[in-house]
Amino acid sequence: MECIVVPVAAALVLLNGPAGFGCAGPQPLDVAIDPADELAYATALDATELDSRKAFIQWMSAERGLAPDAVVRADAQISESRNPFDARRDRRAVSRGAVLYKVHCAKCHGEDTRGEGPATLAGHPASNFKSPLKRLSVTLFGGAAGSWFRAIRDGKGDEVEYPLGATAAMPPFAGELTREQIWLTITYLQSLDMYAPAKTDD
Ligand code: HEC
């Protein structure tokens, strides 16, 4: 069942409901993540002394059988306004996005994406991606992907003092993540739990 046909007022209620008619995504991290992706990124982070760009480039280089330089050149060709991944169909991109989200974003936006992670500062909550308005906009048109890309790349909000230093409340990730990494985290945020596979016991 597609959720787009639900009238807007009803949708706002349903999106928040327990089952949420499948619109209440993003999927829980443990459902979205393929353990092989989590292991591959952890291994690459280890090998690069936690350099998140390098680690991802190394991972994709092995995955695609390309030289690291070629991965970097391909990344520079990726659009900064249009997500190259389809959160509704591309389970692998959702899994990789969830891995990246878990490592780089969950400490502020929360494991459950509600914006209440342990690293947030009082008075500067991180955006809640489960809010009814966010889910409605994701369900209808994928959310504000272009402006989310800019927020992640350039940072957003007031200048604040985190334990590691002063930055915008939403710190800029331009130097830390490739374009592809940024789009993958957005792909995870765009995913809906209606597209989650059934859990198996294997
Ligand atoms: C150190 C805490 C922190 C981390 C880490 C963090 N964020 Fe944020 N983020 C915030 C805060 C706080 C805001 C709200 C900024 C404001 O006041 O507008 C925010 C806002 C955003 C927004 C803008 C949402 C909107 O509606 O405009 C996006 C998108 C976002 N974060 C995505 C991410 C992603 C993806 C990551 C991981 C790569 C991440 N954030 C990591 C704290 C964080």
Coordinates of N, CA and C and ligand atoms in Angstrom, one line a residue:
M1 N 0.8 -1.2 0.0 CA 0.0 0.0 0.0 C 0.9 1.3 0.0
E2 N 0.6 2.2 -0.9 CA 1.4 3.4 -0.9 C 0.7 4.3 0.1
C3 N 1.5 5.2 0.8 CA 0.9 6.0 1.8 C 0.6 7.4 1.3
I4 N 0.9 7.6 0.0 CA 0.7 9.0 -0.5 C -0.8 9.3 -0.7
V5 N -1.6 8.3 -0.8 CA -3.0 8.6 -1.0 C -3.7 9.1 0.3
V6 N -3.1 8.9 1.4 CA -3.8 9.3 2.7 C -3.9 10.8 2.7
P7 N -5.1 11.3 3.1 CA -5.3 12.7 3.1 C -4.3 13.3 4.2
V8 N -3.9 14.6 3.9 CA -2.8 15.2 4.7 C -3.1 15.2 6.2
A9 N -4.3 15.6 6.6 CA -4.6 15.6 8.0 C -4.4 14.3 8.7
A10 N -5.0 13.3 8.0 CA -5.0 11.9 8.6 C -3.5 11.4 8.6
A11 N -2.8 11.8 7.5 CA -1.4 11.3 7.4 C -0.6 11.8 8.6
L12 N -0.8 13.1 9.0 CA 0.0 13.6 10.2 C -0.2 12.8 11.4
V13 N -1.4 12.3 11.6 CA -1.7 11.4 12.7 C -1.1 10.0 12.5
L14 N -1.3 9.5 11.3 CA -0.9 8.1 11.1 C 0.7 8.0 11.1
L15 N 1.3 9.0 10.6 CA 2.8 9.0 10.5 C 3.4 8.8 11.9
N16 N 2.7 9.3 12.9 CA 3.2 9.2 14.3 C 2.7 8.0 15.0
G17 N 1.8 7.3 14.4 CA 1.2 6.1 15.1 C 2.2 5.0 15.2
P18 N 1.9 4.0 16.0 CA 2.9 3.0 16.3 C 3.4 2.3 15.0
A19 N 2.4 1.9 14.2 CA 2.8 1.2 12.9 C 3.1 2.3 11.9
G20 N 2.4 3.4 12.0 CA 2.7 4.5 11.1 C 2.4 4.2 9.6
F21 N 1.7 3.2 9.4 CA 1.4 2.8 8.0 C 2.7 2.7 7.1
G22 N 3.8 2.4 7.8 CA 5.0 2.3 7.0 C 5.7 3.6 6.6
C23 N 5.1 4.7 7.1 CA 5.7 6.0 6.7 C 6.6 6.6 7.8
A24 N 6.7 5.9 8.9 CA 7.3 6.4 10.1 C 8.9 6.3 10.1
G25 N 9.4 5.9 8.9 CA 10.9 5.7 8.9 C 11.6 6.9 9.4
P26 N 13.0 7.0 9.3 CA 13.8 5.9 8.8 C 13.7 4.6 9.5
Q27 N 14.1 3.6 8.8 CA 14.1 2.2 9.4 C 15.1 2.2 10.6
P28 N 14.8 1.4 11.6 CA 15.7 1.2 12.7 C 17.1 0.8 12.1
L29 N 18.2 1.3 12.8 CA 19.5 1.0 12.2 C 19.8 -0.5 12.1
D30 N 19.3 -1.3 13.0 CA 19.7 -2.7 12.9 C 18.9 -3.4 11.8
V31 N 17.8 -2.8 11.4 CA 17.0 -3.4 10.3 C 17.7 -2.9 9.0
A32 N 18.0 -1.6 8.9 CA 18.6 -1.1 7.7 C 20.0 -1.6 7.3
I33 N 20.8 -1.9 8.4 CA 22.2 -2.2 8.1 C 22.4 -3.6 7.8
D34 N 23.1 -3.8 6.7 CA 23.7 -5.1 6.3 C 25.0 -5.2 7.1
P35 N 25.2 -6.2 8.0 CA 26.4 -6.3 8.8 C 27.7 -6.3 8.0
A36 N 27.6 -6.8 6.8 CA 28.9 -6.8 5.9 C 29.3 -5.3 5.7
D37 N 28.4 -4.4 5.5 CA 28.7 -3.0 5.2 C 29.3 -2.4 6.5
E38 N 28.7 -2.7 7.6 CA 29.2 -2.1 8.9 C 30.7 -2.6 9.1
L39 N 30.9 -3.9 8.8 CA 32.3 -4.4 9.0 C 33.2 -3.8 8.1
A40 N 32.8 -3.6 6.8 CA 33.7 -3.1 5.8 C 34.1 -1.6 6.2
Y41 N 33.2 -0.8 6.6 CA 33.5 0.6 7.0 C 34.4 0.6 8.2
A42 N 34.0 -0.2 9.2 CA 34.8 -0.3 10.5 C 36.3 -0.7 10.1
T43 N 36.4 -1.6 9.3 CA 37.8 -2.1 8.9 C 38.5 -1.0 8.2
A44 N 37.9 -0.3 7.3 CA 38.5 0.8 6.6 C 38.9 2.0 7.5
L45 N 38.0 2.3 8.4 CA 38.3 3.4 9.4 C 39.5 3.0 10.2
D46 N 39.6 1.8 10.6 CA 40.7 1.3 11.3 C 42.0 1.5 10.6
A47 N 42.0 1.1 9.3 CA 43.2 1.1 8.4 C 43.6 2.5 8.1
T48 N 42.7 3.5 8.2 CA 43.0 4.9 7.9 C 43.1 5.8 9.1
E49 N 43.3 5.2 10.2 CA 43.3 6.0 11.5 C 42.1 6.9 11.6
L50 N 40.9 6.4 11.3 CA 39.6 7.1 11.5 C 39.5 8.3 10.5
D51 N 40.2 8.3 9.4 CA 39.9 9.3 8.4 C 38.7 8.9 7.6
S52 N 37.6 9.5 7.8 CA 36.3 9.0 7.3 C 36.2 9.1 5.8
R53 N 36.8 10.2 5.2 CA 36.8 10.3 3.7 C 37.7 9.2 3.1
K54 N 38.9 9.1 3.6 CA 39.9 8.1 3.1 C 39.3 6.7 3.3
A55 N 38.7 6.4 4.4 CA 38.2 5.1 4.7 C 37.1 4.7 3.7
F56 N 36.2 5.7 3.4 CA 35.1 5.4 2.4 C 35.7 5.2 1.0
I57 N 36.7 6.0 0.6 CA 37.3 5.9 -0.7 C 38.0 4.5 -0.8
Q58 N 38.7 4.1 0.3 CA 39.3 2.8 0.3 C 38.3 1.7 0.1
W59 N 37.2 1.8 0.8 CA 36.1 0.8 0.8 C 35.6 0.7 -0.7
M60 N 35.2 1.9 -1.2 CA 34.6 1.9 -2.6 C 35.6 1.4 -3.6
S61 N 36.9 1.8 -3.4 CA 37.9 1.4 -4.3 C 38.0 -0.2 -4.4
A62 N 38.0 -0.8 -3.2 CA 38.0 -2.3 -3.2 C 36.7 -2.8 -3.8
E63 N 35.6 -2.2 -3.4 CA 34.3 -2.7 -3.9 C 34.1 -2.6 -5.4
R64 N 34.7 -1.6 -6.0 CA 34.4 -1.3 -7.4 C 35.6 -1.7 -8.3
G65 N 36.7 -2.2 -7.7 CA 37.8 -2.5 -8.5 C 38.4 -1.3 -9.2
L66 N 38.4 -0.1 -8.5 CA 38.9 1.1 -9.1 C 40.1 1.6 -8.3
A67 N 41.0 2.3 -8.9 CA 42.0 3.0 -8.1 C 41.4 4.1 -7.2
P68 N 41.9 4.4 -6.1 CA 41.4 5.4 -5.2 C 41.2 6.7 -5.9
D69 N 42.2 7.1 -6.8 CA 42.0 8.4 -7.6 C 40.8 8.4 -8.4
A70 N 40.5 7.2 -9.0 CA 39.3 7.2 -9.9 C 38.0 7.3 -9.0
V71 N 38.0 6.8 -7.8 CA 36.9 7.0 -6.9 C 36.7 8.5 -6.6
V72 N 37.8 9.1 -6.3 CA 37.8 10.5 -6.0 C 37.3 11.4 -7.1
R73 N 37.8 11.1 -8.4 CA 37.3 11.8 -9.6 C 35.8 11.6 -9.8
A74 N 35.3 10.3 -9.6 CA 33.9 10.1 -9.8 C 33.1 10.8 -8.8
D75 N 33.6 10.9 -7.6 CA 32.9 11.6 -6.5 C 32.6 13.1 -6.9
A76 N 33.7 13.7 -7.5 CA 33.6 15.1 -7.8 C 32.6 15.4 -8.9
Q77 N 32.1 14.3 -9.6 CA 31.1 14.4 -10.7 C 29.7 14.3 -10.1
I78 N 29.6 13.9 -8.9 CA 28.2 13.7 -8.3 C 27.6 15.0 -8.0
S79 N 26.3 15.1 -8.4 CA 25.5 16.4 -8.2 C 25.5 16.7 -6.7
E80 N 25.5 18.0 -6.4 CA 25.3 18.5 -5.1 C 23.8 18.9 -4.8
S81 N 23.0 18.7 -5.8 CA 21.6 19.1 -5.5 C 20.6 18.0 -5.7
R82 N 21.0 16.9 -6.4 CA 20.1 15.8 -6.7 C 20.7 14.5 -6.1
N83 N 19.9 13.8 -5.3 CA 20.4 12.6 -4.7 C 20.5 11.5 -5.8
P84 N 21.7 10.9 -6.1 CA 21.9 9.9 -7.1 C 21.3 8.5 -6.6
F85 N 20.9 8.4 -5.4 CA 20.4 7.1 -4.9 C 18.9 7.2 -4.7
D86 N 18.2 6.1 -4.8 CA 16.8 6.0 -4.7 C 16.5 5.2 -3.4
A87 N 16.0 6.0 -2.4 CA 15.8 5.4 -1.0 C 14.7 4.3 -1.0
R88 N 13.9 4.3 -2.0 CA 12.8 3.3 -2.1 C 13.2 2.0 -2.7
R89 N 14.2 2.0 -3.5 CA 14.6 0.8 -4.2 C 16.0 0.3 -3.9
D90 N 16.8 1.2 -3.5 CA 18.2 0.8 -3.4 C 18.6 0.4 -1.9
R91 N 18.4 -0.9 -1.6 CA 18.6 -1.3 -0.2 C 20.0 -1.2 0.2
R92 N 20.9 -1.4 -0.8 CA 22.3 -1.3 -0.4 C 22.7 0.1 0.0
A93 N 22.2 1.1 -0.8 CA 22.5 2.5 -0.4 C 21.9 2.8 0.9
V94 N 20.7 2.3 1.2 CA 20.1 2.6 2.6 C 21.0 2.0 3.7
S95 N 21.5 0.8 3.4 CA 22.3 0.1 4.4 C 23.6 0.9 4.6
R96 N 24.2 1.3 3.6 CA 25.5 2.1 3.7 C 25.2 3.4 4.4
G97 N 24.1 4.0 4.0 CA 23.8 5.3 4.6 C 23.5 5.1 6.1
A98 N 22.9 4.0 6.5 CA 22.6 3.8 7.9 C 23.9 3.5 8.7
V99 N 24.9 2.9 8.0 CA 26.2 2.7 8.7 C 26.9 4.0 8.9
L100 N 26.9 4.9 7.9 CA 27.5 6.2 8.0 C 26.8 7.0 9.1
Y101 N 25.4 7.0 9.0 CA 24.6 7.7 10.0 C 25.0 7.3 11.4
K102 N 25.1 5.9 11.6 CA 25.4 5.4 13.0 C 26.8 5.9 13.5
V103 N 27.8 6.0 12.6 CA 29.1 6.4 13.0 C 29.2 7.9 13.2
H104 N 28.6 8.7 12.3 CA 28.9 10.1 12.2 C 27.7 11.0 12.8
C105 N 26.5 10.5 12.8 CA 25.4 11.4 13.1 C 24.6 11.0 14.3
A106 N 24.6 9.8 14.7 CA 23.7 9.3 15.7 C 24.0 9.9 17.1
K107 N 25.3 10.3 17.3 CA 25.6 10.9 18.6 C 24.8 12.2 18.9
C108 N 24.4 12.9 17.8 CA 23.6 14.1 18.0 C 22.1 13.8 17.6
H109 N 21.9 13.2 16.4 CA 20.5 13.0 15.9 C 19.9 11.8 16.6
G110 N 20.6 11.0 17.3 CA 20.0 9.9 18.0 C 20.0 8.6 17.2
E111 N 20.2 7.5 17.8 CA 20.1 6.2 17.1 C 18.7 6.1 16.5
D112 N 17.7 6.7 17.0 CA 16.3 6.6 16.5 C 16.0 7.8 15.6
T113 N 16.9 8.7 15.3 CA 16.8 9.9 14.5 C 15.8 10.9 15.0
R114 N 15.6 10.8 16.3 CA 14.7 11.8 16.9 C 15.4 13.1 17.4
G115 N 16.7 13.2 17.2 CA 17.4 14.4 17.5 C 17.9 14.6 19.0
E116 N 17.8 13.5 19.8 CA 18.2 13.6 21.2 C 19.4 12.8 21.6
G117 N 20.4 12.8 20.7 CA 21.6 12.0 21.0 C 22.4 12.7 22.1
P118 N 23.3 11.9 22.7 CA 24.0 12.3 23.9 C 25.0 13.5 23.7
A119 N 25.4 13.8 22.4 CA 26.3 14.9 22.2 C 25.7 16.2 21.9
T120 N 24.3 16.3 22.0 CA 23.7 17.6 21.7 C 23.8 18.5 23.0
L121 N 23.7 19.8 22.7 CA 23.8 20.7 23.8 C 22.5 21.3 24.2
A122 N 22.3 21.6 25.5 CA 21.0 22.1 25.9 C 20.7 23.4 25.1
G123 N 19.5 23.5 24.7 CA 19.1 24.6 23.9 C 19.4 24.5 22.4
H124 N 20.2 23.5 22.0 CA 20.5 23.3 20.6 C 20.2 21.9 20.2
P125 N 19.0 21.4 20.2 CA 18.6 20.1 19.8 C 19.0 19.8 18.3
A126 N 19.3 18.6 18.0 CA 19.6 18.3 16.6 C 18.2 18.0 16.0
S127 N 18.1 18.2 14.7 CA 16.8 18.0 14.0 C 16.3 16.6 14.2
N128 N 14.9 16.6 14.4 CA 14.2 15.3 14.6 C 13.7 14.8 13.3
F129 N 14.3 13.7 12.7 CA 13.8 13.3 11.4 C 12.6 12.4 11.5
K130 N 12.1 12.2 12.7 CA 10.8 11.4 12.8 C 9.6 12.4 13.1
S131 N 9.9 13.7 13.1 CA 8.8 14.6 13.3 C 7.7 14.4 12.2
P132 N 6.4 14.5 12.5 CA 5.4 14.3 11.5 C 5.6 15.1 10.3
L133 N 6.1 16.4 10.4 CA 6.3 17.2 9.2 C 7.4 16.7 8.3
K134 N 8.5 16.3 9.0 CA 9.6 15.7 8.2 C 9.2 14.4 7.5
R135 N 8.4 13.5 8.2 CA 8.0 12.3 7.6 C 7.0 12.6 6.5
L136 N 6.2 13.5 6.7 CA 5.2 13.8 5.6 C 6.0 14.3 4.4
S137 N 6.9 15.2 4.6 CA 7.6 15.7 3.4 C 8.5 14.7 2.8
V138 N 9.1 13.7 3.6 CA 9.8 12.6 3.0 C 8.9 11.7 2.2
T139 N 7.7 11.4 2.7 CA 6.8 10.5 2.1 C 6.3 11.1 0.7
L140 N 6.0 12.4 0.8 CA 5.5 13.1 -0.5 C 6.6 13.4 -1.5
F141 N 7.7 13.9 -1.1 CA 8.7 14.2 -2.1 C 10.2 14.1 -1.6
G142 N 10.4 13.1 -0.7 CA 11.8 12.8 -0.4 C 12.4 13.8 0.6
G143 N 11.6 14.7 1.2 CA 12.1 15.6 2.1 C 12.9 16.7 1.4
A144 N 13.7 17.5 2.1 CA 14.4 18.7 1.5 C 15.8 18.3 1.2
A145 N 15.9 17.3 0.3 CA 17.2 16.7 0.0 C 18.3 17.7 -0.3
G146 N 18.0 18.7 -1.2 CA 19.0 19.7 -1.6 C 19.5 20.5 -0.4
S147 N 18.5 21.0 0.4 CA 18.9 21.8 1.6 C 19.6 21.0 2.7
W148 N 19.2 19.7 2.8 CA 19.9 18.8 3.7 C 21.3 18.6 3.3
F149 N 21.6 18.5 2.0 CA 22.9 18.3 1.5 C 23.8 19.5 1.9
R150 N 23.2 20.7 1.7 CA 24.0 22.0 2.1 C 24.2 22.0 3.6
A151 N 23.2 21.7 4.4 CA 23.3 21.7 5.8 C 24.5 20.8 6.3
I152 N 24.5 19.6 5.7 CA 25.6 18.6 6.1 C 26.9 19.1 5.6
R153 N 27.0 19.6 4.4 CA 28.3 20.0 3.8 C 28.8 21.3 4.5
D154 N 27.9 22.3 4.7 CA 28.4 23.6 5.2 C 28.1 23.8 6.7
G155 N 27.3 23.0 7.3 CA 26.9 23.3 8.7 C 25.7 24.2 8.7
K156 N 25.1 24.3 9.9 CA 23.8 25.1 10.0 C 23.6 25.4 11.5
G157 N 23.0 26.6 11.7 CA 22.6 27.0 13.1 C 23.6 27.9 13.8
D158 N 23.3 28.1 15.1 CA 24.1 29.0 15.9 C 25.5 28.5 16.0
E159 N 26.4 29.4 16.3 CA 27.8 29.0 16.7 C 27.7 28.5 18.1
V160 N 28.2 27.3 18.4 CA 28.2 26.8 19.8 C 29.5 26.2 20.1
E161 N 29.7 25.9 21.4 CA 30.9 25.3 21.9 C 30.7 23.9 22.3
Y162 N 31.2 23.0 21.4 CA 31.2 21.5 21.7 C 32.5 21.2 22.5
P163 N 32.5 20.1 23.2 CA 33.8 19.7 23.9 C 35.0 19.8 23.0
L164 N 34.8 19.4 21.7 CA 36.0 19.4 20.8 C 36.2 20.8 20.1
G165 N 35.4 21.8 20.4 CA 35.7 23.1 19.9 C 34.4 23.8 19.4
A166 N 34.6 25.0 19.0 CA 33.4 25.8 18.5 C 33.1 25.6 17.1
T167 N 31.8 25.3 16.8 CA 31.4 25.2 15.4 C 29.9 25.6 15.3
A168 N 29.3 25.5 14.1 CA 27.9 25.7 14.0 C 27.3 24.5 14.8
A169 N 26.1 24.7 15.3 CA 25.4 23.6 16.0 C 25.3 22.3 15.2
M170 N 25.0 22.5 13.9 CA 25.1 21.3 13.0 C 26.5 21.5 12.3
P171 N 27.5 20.8 12.7 CA 28.9 21.0 12.2 C 29.0 20.7 10.7
P172 N 29.9 21.5 10.0 CA 30.1 21.2 8.6 C 30.9 19.9 8.4
F173 N 30.5 19.1 7.4 CA 31.2 17.8 7.2 C 31.9 17.8 5.8
A174 N 32.1 19.0 5.2 CA 32.7 19.1 3.9 C 34.0 18.4 3.8
G175 N 34.9 18.6 4.8 CA 36.2 18.0 4.8 C 36.2 16.6 5.2
E176 N 35.2 16.1 5.8 CA 35.2 14.8 6.4 C 34.5 13.7 5.6
L177 N 33.5 14.1 4.8 CA 32.7 13.2 4.0 C 32.7 13.5 2.6
T178 N 32.8 12.5 1.7 CA 32.7 12.7 0.3 C 31.2 13.1 -0.1
R179 N 31.0 13.5 -1.3 CA 29.6 13.8 -1.7 C 28.8 12.5 -1.6
E180 N 29.4 11.4 -2.0 CA 28.6 10.2 -2.0 C 28.2 9.8 -0.6
Q181 N 29.1 10.0 0.4 CA 28.8 9.7 1.8 C 27.7 10.6 2.3
I182 N 27.7 11.9 1.9 CA 26.6 12.8 2.3 C 25.3 12.3 1.7
W183 N 25.3 12.0 0.5 CA 24.0 11.5 -0.1 C 23.5 10.2 0.5
L184 N 24.5 9.3 0.9 CA 24.1 8.1 1.5 C 23.4 8.3 2.8
T185 N 23.9 9.2 3.6 CA 23.2 9.5 4.9 C 21.8 10.1 4.6
I186 N 21.7 10.9 3.6 CA 20.4 11.4 3.3 C 19.5 10.3 2.8
T187 N 20.0 9.4 2.0 CA 19.2 8.2 1.5 C 18.7 7.5 2.7
Y188 N 19.5 7.3 3.7 CA 19.0 6.6 4.9 C 17.9 7.4 5.6
L189 N 18.0 8.8 5.7 CA 17.0 9.6 6.3 C 15.7 9.6 5.4
Q190 N 15.9 9.4 4.1 CA 14.7 9.4 3.2 C 14.0 8.0 3.3
S191 N 14.6 7.0 3.8 CA 14.0 5.7 3.8 C 12.8 5.6 4.7
L192 N 11.9 4.8 4.3 CA 10.6 4.6 5.0 C 10.6 3.2 5.5
D193 N 10.0 3.0 6.7 CA 10.0 1.6 7.3 C 9.1 0.7 6.5
M194 N 8.3 1.2 5.6 CA 7.5 0.3 4.8 C 8.4 -0.4 3.8
Y195 N 9.6 0.1 3.6 CA 10.5 -0.6 2.6 C 11.5 -1.5 3.4
A196 N 11.3 -1.6 4.7 CA 12.2 -2.5 5.4 C 11.9 -4.0 5.1
P197 N 12.9 -4.8 4.9 CA 12.7 -6.2 4.7 C 12.2 -6.9 6.0
A198 N 11.5 -8.0 5.9 CA 11.1 -8.7 7.1 C 12.4 -9.2 7.8
K199 N 12.3 -9.2 9.1 CA 13.5 -9.7 9.9 C 13.5 -11.2 9.8
T200 N 14.7 -11.8 9.6 CA 14.8 -13.3 9.6 C 15.6 -13.7 10.8
D201 N 15.5 -15.0 11.1 CA 16.2 -15.5 12.3 C 17.5 -16.2 12.0
D202 N 18.1 -16.0 10.8 CA 19.3 -16.8 10.5 C 20.5 -16.2 11.2
Ligands
HEC1 C1 27.5 17.6 17.0 C2 26.1 17.3 16.8 C3 25.7 16.9 15.4 C4 26.2 16.0 14.5 C5 27.4 15.1 14.8 C6 25.4 16.0 13.4 N1 24.4 16.9 13.5 FE1 23.0 17.3 12.1 N2 22.3 18.9 13.2 C7 22.7 19.2 14.5 C8 22.0 20.3 15.0 C9 22.1 20.9 16.4 C10 21.1 20.7 14.0 C11 20.1 21.8 14.0 C12 20.8 23.1 13.5 C13 19.9 24.3 13.6 O1 19.9 24.9 14.6 O2 19.3 24.6 12.6 C14 21.3 19.8 12.9 C15 20.7 19.9 11.6 C16 20.9 19.0 10.6 C17 20.2 19.0 9.3 C18 19.3 20.1 8.8 C19 17.8 19.6 8.9 C20 16.8 20.6 8.4 O3 15.7 20.4 8.6 O4 17.2 21.7 7.9 C21 20.6 17.9 8.6 C22 20.1 17.5 7.3 C23 21.5 17.2 9.5 N3 21.6 17.8 10.6 C24 22.0 16.0 9.1 C25 23.1 15.4 9.8 C26 23.8 14.2 9.3 C27 23.5 13.4 8.0 C28 24.8 14.0 10.2 C29 25.9 13.0 10.1 C30 26.8 13.1 8.9 C31 24.7 15.0 11.2 N4 23.7 15.8 10.9 C32 25.6 15.1 12.3 C33 23.7 18.5 15.2 C34 24.5 17.5 14.7

